[in-house]
Short mmCIF file of N, CA and C in Angstrom, two decimals:
data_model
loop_
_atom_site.label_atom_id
_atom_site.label_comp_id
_atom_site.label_asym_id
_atom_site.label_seq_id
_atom_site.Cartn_x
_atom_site.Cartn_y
_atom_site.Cartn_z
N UNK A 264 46.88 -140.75 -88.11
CA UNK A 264 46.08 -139.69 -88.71
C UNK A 264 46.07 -138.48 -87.78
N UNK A 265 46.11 -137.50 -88.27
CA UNK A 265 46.00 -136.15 -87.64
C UNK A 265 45.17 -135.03 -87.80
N UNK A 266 44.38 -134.49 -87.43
CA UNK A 266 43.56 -133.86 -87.45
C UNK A 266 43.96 -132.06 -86.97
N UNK A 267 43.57 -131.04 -88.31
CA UNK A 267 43.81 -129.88 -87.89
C UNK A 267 42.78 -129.15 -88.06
N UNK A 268 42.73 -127.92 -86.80
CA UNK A 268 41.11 -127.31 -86.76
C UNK A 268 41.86 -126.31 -86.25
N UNK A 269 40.80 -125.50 -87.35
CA UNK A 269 41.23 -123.71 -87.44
C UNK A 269 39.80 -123.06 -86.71
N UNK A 270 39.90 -121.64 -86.14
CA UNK A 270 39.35 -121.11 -86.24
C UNK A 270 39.47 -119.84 -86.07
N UNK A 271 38.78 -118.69 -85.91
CA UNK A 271 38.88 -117.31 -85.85
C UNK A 271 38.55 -116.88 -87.65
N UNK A 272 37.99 -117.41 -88.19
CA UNK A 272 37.38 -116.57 -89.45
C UNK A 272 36.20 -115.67 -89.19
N UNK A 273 35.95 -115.00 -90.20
CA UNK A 273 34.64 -114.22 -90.30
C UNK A 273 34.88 -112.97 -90.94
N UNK A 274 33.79 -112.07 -90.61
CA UNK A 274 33.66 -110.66 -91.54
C UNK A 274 33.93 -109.82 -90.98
N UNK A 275 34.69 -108.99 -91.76
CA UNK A 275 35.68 -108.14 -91.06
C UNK A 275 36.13 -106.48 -92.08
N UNK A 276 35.47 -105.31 -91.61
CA UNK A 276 35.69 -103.97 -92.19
C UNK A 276 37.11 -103.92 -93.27
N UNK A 277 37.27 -103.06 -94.12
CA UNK A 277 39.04 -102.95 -94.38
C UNK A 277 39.72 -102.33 -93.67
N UNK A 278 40.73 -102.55 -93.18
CA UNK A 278 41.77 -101.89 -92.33
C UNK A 278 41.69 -102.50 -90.79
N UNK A 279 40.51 -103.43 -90.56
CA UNK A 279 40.35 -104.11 -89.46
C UNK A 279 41.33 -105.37 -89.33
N UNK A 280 41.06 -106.47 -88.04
CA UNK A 280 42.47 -107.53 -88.07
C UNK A 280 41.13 -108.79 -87.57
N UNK A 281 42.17 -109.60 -87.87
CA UNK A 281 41.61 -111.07 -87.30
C UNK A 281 42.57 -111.74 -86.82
N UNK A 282 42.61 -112.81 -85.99
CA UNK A 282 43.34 -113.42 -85.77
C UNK A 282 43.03 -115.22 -85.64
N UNK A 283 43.65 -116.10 -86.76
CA UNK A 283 43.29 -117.64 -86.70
C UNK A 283 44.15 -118.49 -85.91
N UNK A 284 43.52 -118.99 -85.67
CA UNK A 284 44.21 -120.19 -85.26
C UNK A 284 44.07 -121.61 -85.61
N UNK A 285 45.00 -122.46 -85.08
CA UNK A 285 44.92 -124.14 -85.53
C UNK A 285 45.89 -124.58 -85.01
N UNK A 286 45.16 -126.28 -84.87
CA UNK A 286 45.66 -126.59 -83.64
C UNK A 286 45.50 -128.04 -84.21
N UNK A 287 46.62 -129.10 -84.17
CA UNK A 287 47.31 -130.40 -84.69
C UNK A 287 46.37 -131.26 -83.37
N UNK A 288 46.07 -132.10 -83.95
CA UNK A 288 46.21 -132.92 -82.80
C UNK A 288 46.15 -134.57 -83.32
N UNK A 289 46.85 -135.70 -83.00
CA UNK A 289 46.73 -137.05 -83.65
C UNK A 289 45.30 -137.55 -83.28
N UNK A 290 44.84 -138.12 -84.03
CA UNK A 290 43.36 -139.34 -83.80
C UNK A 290 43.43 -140.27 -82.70
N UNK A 291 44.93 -140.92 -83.02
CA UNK A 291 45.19 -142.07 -82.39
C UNK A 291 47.05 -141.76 -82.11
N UNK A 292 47.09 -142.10 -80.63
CA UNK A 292 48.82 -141.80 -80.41
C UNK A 292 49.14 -140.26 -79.95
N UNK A 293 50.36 -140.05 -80.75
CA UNK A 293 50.17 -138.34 -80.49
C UNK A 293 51.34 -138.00 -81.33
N UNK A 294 51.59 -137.13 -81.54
CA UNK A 294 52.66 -136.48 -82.31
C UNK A 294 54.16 -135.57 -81.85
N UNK A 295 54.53 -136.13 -82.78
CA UNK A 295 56.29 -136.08 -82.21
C UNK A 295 57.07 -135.19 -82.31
N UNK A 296 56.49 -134.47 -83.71
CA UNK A 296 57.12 -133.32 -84.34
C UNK A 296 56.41 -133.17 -85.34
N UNK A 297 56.50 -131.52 -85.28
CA UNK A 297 55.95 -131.28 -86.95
C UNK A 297 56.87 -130.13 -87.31
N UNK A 298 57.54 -130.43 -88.89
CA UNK A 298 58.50 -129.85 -89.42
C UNK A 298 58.19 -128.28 -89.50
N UNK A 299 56.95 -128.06 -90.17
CA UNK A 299 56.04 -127.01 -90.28
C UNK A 299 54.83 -126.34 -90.44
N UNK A 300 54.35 -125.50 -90.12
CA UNK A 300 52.97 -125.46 -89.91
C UNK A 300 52.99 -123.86 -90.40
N UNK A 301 51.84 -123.35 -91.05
CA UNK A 301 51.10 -122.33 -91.58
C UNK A 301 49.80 -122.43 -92.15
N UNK A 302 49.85 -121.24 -93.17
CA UNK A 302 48.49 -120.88 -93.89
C UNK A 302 49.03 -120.51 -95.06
N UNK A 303 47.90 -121.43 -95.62
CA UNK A 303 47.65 -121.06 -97.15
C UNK A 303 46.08 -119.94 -97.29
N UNK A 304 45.88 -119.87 -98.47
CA UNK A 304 44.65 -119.58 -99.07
C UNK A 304 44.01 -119.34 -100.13
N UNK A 305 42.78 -119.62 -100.59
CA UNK A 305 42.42 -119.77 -101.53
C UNK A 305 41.16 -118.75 -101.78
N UNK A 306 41.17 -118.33 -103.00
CA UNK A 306 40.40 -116.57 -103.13
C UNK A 306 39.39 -117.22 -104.47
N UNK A 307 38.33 -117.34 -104.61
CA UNK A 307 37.17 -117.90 -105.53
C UNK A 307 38.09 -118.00 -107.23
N UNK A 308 37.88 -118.56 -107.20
CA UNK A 308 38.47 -118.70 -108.62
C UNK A 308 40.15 -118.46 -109.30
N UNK A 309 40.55 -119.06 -107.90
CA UNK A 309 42.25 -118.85 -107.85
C UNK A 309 42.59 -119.98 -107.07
N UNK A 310 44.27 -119.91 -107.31
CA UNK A 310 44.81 -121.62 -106.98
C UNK A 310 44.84 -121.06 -105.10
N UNK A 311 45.55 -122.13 -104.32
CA UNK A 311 45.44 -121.38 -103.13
C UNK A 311 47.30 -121.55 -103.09
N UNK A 312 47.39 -120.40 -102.56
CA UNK A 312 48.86 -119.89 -102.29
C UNK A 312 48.87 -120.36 -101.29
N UNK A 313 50.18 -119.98 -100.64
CA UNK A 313 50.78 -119.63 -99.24
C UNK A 313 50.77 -118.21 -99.23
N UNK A 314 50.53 -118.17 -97.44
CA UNK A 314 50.26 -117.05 -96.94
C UNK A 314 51.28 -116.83 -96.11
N UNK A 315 51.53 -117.45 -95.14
CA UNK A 315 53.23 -117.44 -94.35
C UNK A 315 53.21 -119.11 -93.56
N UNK A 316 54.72 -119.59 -93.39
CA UNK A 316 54.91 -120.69 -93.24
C UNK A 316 56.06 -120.52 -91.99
N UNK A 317 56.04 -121.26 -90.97
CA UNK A 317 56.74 -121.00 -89.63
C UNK A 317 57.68 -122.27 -89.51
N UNK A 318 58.81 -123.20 -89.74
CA UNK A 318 59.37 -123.77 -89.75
C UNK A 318 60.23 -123.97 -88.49
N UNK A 319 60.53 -125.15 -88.00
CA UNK A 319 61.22 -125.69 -86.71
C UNK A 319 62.14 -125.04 -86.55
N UNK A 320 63.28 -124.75 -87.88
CA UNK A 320 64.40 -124.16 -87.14
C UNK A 320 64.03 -122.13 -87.51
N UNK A 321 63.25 -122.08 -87.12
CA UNK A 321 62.81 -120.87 -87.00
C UNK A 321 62.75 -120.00 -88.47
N UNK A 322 62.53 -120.52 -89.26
CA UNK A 322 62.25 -119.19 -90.64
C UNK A 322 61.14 -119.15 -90.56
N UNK A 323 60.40 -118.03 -90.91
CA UNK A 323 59.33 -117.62 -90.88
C UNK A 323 59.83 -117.36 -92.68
N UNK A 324 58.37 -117.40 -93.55
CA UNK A 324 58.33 -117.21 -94.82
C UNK A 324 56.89 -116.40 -94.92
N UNK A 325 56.91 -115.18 -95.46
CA UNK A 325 55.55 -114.49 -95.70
C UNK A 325 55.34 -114.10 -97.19
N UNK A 326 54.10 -114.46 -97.67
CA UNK A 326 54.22 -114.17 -98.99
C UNK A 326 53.92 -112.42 -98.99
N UNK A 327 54.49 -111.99 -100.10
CA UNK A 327 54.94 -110.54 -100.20
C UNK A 327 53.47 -109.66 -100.04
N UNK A 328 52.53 -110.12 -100.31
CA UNK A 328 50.97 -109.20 -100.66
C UNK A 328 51.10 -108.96 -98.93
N UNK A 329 51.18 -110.06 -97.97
CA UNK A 329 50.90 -109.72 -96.16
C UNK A 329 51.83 -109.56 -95.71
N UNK A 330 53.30 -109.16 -95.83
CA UNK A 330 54.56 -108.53 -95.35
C UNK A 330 53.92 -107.10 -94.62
N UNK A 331 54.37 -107.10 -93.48
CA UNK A 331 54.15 -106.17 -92.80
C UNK A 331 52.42 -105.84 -92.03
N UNK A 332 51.84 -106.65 -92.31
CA UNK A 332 50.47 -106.72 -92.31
C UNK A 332 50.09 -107.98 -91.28
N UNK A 333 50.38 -108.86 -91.74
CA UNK A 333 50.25 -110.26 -90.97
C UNK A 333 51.82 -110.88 -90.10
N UNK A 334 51.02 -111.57 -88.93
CA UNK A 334 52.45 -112.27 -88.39
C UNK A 334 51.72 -113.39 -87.81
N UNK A 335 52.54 -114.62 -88.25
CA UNK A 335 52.46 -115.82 -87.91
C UNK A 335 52.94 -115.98 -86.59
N UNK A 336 53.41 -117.07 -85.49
CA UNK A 336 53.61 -117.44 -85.01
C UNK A 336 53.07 -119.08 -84.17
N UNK A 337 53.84 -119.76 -83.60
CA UNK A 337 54.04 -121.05 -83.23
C UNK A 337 54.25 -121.41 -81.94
N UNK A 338 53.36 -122.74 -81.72
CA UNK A 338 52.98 -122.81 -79.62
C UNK A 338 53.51 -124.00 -80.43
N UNK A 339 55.00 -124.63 -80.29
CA UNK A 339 55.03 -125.95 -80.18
C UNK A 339 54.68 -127.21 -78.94
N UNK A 340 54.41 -126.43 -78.11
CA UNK A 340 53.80 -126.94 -77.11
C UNK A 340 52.47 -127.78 -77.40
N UNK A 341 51.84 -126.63 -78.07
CA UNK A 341 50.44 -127.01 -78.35
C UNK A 341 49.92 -127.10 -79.57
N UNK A 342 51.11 -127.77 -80.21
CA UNK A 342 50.99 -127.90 -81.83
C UNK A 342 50.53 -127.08 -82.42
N UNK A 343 50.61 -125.87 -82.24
CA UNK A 343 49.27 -124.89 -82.80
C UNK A 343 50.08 -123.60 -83.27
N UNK A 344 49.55 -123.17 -84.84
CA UNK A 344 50.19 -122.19 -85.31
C UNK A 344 49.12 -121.29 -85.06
N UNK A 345 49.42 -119.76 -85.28
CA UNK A 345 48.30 -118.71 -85.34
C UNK A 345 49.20 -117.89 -86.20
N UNK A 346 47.99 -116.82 -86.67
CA UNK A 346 47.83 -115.65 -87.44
C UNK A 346 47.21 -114.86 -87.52
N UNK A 347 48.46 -112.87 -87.07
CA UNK A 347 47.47 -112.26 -86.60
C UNK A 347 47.57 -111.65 -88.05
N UNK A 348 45.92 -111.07 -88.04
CA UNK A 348 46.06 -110.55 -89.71
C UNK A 348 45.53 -108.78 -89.82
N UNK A 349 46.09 -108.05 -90.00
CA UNK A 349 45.95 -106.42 -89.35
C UNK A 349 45.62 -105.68 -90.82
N UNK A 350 45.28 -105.06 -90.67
CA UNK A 350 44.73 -104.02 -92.04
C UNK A 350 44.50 -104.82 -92.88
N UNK A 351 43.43 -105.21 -92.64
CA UNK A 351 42.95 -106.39 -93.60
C UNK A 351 42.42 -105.39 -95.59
N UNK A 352 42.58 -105.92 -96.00
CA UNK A 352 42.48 -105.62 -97.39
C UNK A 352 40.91 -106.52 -97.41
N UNK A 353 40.45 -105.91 -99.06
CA UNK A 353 39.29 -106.82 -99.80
C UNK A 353 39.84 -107.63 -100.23
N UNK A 354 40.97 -107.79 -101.07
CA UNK A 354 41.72 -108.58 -101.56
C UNK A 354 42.37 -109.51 -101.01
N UNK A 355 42.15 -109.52 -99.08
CA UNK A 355 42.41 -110.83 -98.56
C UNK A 355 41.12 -111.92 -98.29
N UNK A 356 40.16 -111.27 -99.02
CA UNK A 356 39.20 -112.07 -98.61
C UNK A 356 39.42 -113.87 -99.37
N UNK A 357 39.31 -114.81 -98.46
CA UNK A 357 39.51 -116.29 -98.93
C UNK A 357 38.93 -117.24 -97.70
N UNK A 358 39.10 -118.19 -98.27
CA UNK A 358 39.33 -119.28 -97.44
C UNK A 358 41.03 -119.78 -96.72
N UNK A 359 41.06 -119.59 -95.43
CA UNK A 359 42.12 -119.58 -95.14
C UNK A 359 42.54 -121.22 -94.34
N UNK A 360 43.24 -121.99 -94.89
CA UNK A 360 43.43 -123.32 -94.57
C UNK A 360 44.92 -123.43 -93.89
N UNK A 361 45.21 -124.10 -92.86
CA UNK A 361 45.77 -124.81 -92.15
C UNK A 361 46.54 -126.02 -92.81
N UNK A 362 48.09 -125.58 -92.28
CA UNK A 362 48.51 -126.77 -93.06
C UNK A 362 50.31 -127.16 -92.45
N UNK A 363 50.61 -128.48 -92.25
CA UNK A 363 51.15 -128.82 -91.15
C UNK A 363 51.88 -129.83 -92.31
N UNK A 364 53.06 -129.90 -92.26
CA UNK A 364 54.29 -130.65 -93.15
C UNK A 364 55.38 -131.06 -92.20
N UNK A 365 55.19 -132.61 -92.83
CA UNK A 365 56.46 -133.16 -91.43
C UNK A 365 55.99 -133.76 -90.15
N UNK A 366 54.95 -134.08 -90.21
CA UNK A 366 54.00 -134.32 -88.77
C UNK A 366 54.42 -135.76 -88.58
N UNK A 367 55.42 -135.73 -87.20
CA UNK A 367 55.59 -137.39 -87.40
C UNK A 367 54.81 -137.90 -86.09
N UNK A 368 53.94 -139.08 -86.22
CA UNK A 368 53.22 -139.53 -85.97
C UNK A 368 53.84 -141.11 -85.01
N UNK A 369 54.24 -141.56 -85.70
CA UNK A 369 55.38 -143.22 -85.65
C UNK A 369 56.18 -142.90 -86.65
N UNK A 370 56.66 -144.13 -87.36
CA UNK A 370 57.78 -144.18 -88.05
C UNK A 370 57.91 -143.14 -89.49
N UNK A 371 56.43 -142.89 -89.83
CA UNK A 371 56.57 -141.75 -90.91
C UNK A 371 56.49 -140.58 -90.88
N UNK A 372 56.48 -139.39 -91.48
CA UNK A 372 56.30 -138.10 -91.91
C UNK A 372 55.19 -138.08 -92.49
N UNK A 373 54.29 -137.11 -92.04
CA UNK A 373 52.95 -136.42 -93.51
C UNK A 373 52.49 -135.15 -93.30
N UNK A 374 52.11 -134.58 -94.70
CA UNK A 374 51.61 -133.08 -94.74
C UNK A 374 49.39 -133.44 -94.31
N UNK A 375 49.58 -132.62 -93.58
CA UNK A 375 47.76 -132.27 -93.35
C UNK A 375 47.60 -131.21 -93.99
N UNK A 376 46.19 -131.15 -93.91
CA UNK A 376 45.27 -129.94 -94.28
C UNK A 376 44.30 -129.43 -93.05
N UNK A 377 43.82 -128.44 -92.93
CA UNK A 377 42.84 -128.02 -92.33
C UNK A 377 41.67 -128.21 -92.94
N UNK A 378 40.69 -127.74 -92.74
CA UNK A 378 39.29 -127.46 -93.45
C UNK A 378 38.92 -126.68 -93.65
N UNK A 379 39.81 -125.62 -93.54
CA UNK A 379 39.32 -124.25 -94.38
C UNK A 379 38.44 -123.31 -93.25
N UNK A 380 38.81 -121.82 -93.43
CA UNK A 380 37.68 -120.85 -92.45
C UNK A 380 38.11 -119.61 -93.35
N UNK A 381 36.41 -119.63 -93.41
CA UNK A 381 36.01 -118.12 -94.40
C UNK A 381 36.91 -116.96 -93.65
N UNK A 382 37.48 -116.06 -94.45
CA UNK A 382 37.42 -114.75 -93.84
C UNK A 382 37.23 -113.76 -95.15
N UNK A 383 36.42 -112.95 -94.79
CA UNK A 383 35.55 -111.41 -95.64
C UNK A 383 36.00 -110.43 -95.27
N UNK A 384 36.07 -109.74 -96.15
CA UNK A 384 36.86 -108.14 -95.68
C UNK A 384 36.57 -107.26 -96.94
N UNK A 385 35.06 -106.55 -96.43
CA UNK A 385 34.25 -105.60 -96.77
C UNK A 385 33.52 -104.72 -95.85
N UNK A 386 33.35 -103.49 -96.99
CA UNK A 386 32.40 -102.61 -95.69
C UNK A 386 31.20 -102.98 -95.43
#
C-alpha cells in the first residue's frame, strides 16, 4: 500500500501562483518505481481531468487550459511530483489530487490517489 500526501493548496488572488506538492511513500516496504506521477482535478460539479502528467521516460503532458501557466516537475529521489501554478485563473479553482501510476511496490504495479487539496482563486 502506498500512501500520497499533497500539499500547498489554498486561496489565492487571479493572476497570483501556488505551488503543490506530493510525495509517495509505501506503508510497508518501499517503492521501486513509479511509472508516473501528476495532477488531476476536479471543479464542483465536473468530472476531474488531468492537469499535467510527468512520466519516467520524460514526457511531460499538460492539459491545454494550463499550457504556459503551470509546470510540473519530478524529485525521483523523493518520489515526489510538484506543481508550480502561475496566473492563476477563477476557473482553476478545484480540488487538486495527486496521482501516481505504475508504483511498484513487490511483484505488482498500482495507480494511487491523493486526497485532494482545495485551491481558490478569487478576489
Amino acid at each position: 500500500q502506498v500512501q500520497l500526501v499533497e500539499s500547498g493548496g489554498g486561496l489565492v488572488q487571479p493572476g497570483g501562483s501556488l505551488r503543490l506538492s506530493c510525495a509517495a511513500s509505501a506503508v510497508s516496504g518501499r517503492i521501486y518505481d513509479i511509472e508516473s506521477m501528476g495532477w488531476y482535478r476536479q471543479a464542483p460539479g465536473k468530472q476531474r481531468v488531468s492537469v499535467a502528467m510527468f512520466a519516467n521516460n520524460g514526457i511531460i503532458n499538460y492539459d491545454d487550459s494550463v499550457k504556459g501557466r503551470f509546470t510540473i516537475s519530478r524529485d525521483n529521489l523523493k518520489n515526489s511530483v510538484y506543481l508550480q501554478m502561475n496566473s492563476l485563473k477563477p476557473e482553476d479553482t478545484a480540488v487538486y489530487y495527486c496521482f501516481a501510476a505504475g508504483v511498484v511496490t513487490g511483484s505488482q504495479a498500482s495507480s494511487y490517489w491523493g486526497q485532494g487539496t482545495q485551491v481558490t482563486v478569487r478576489s
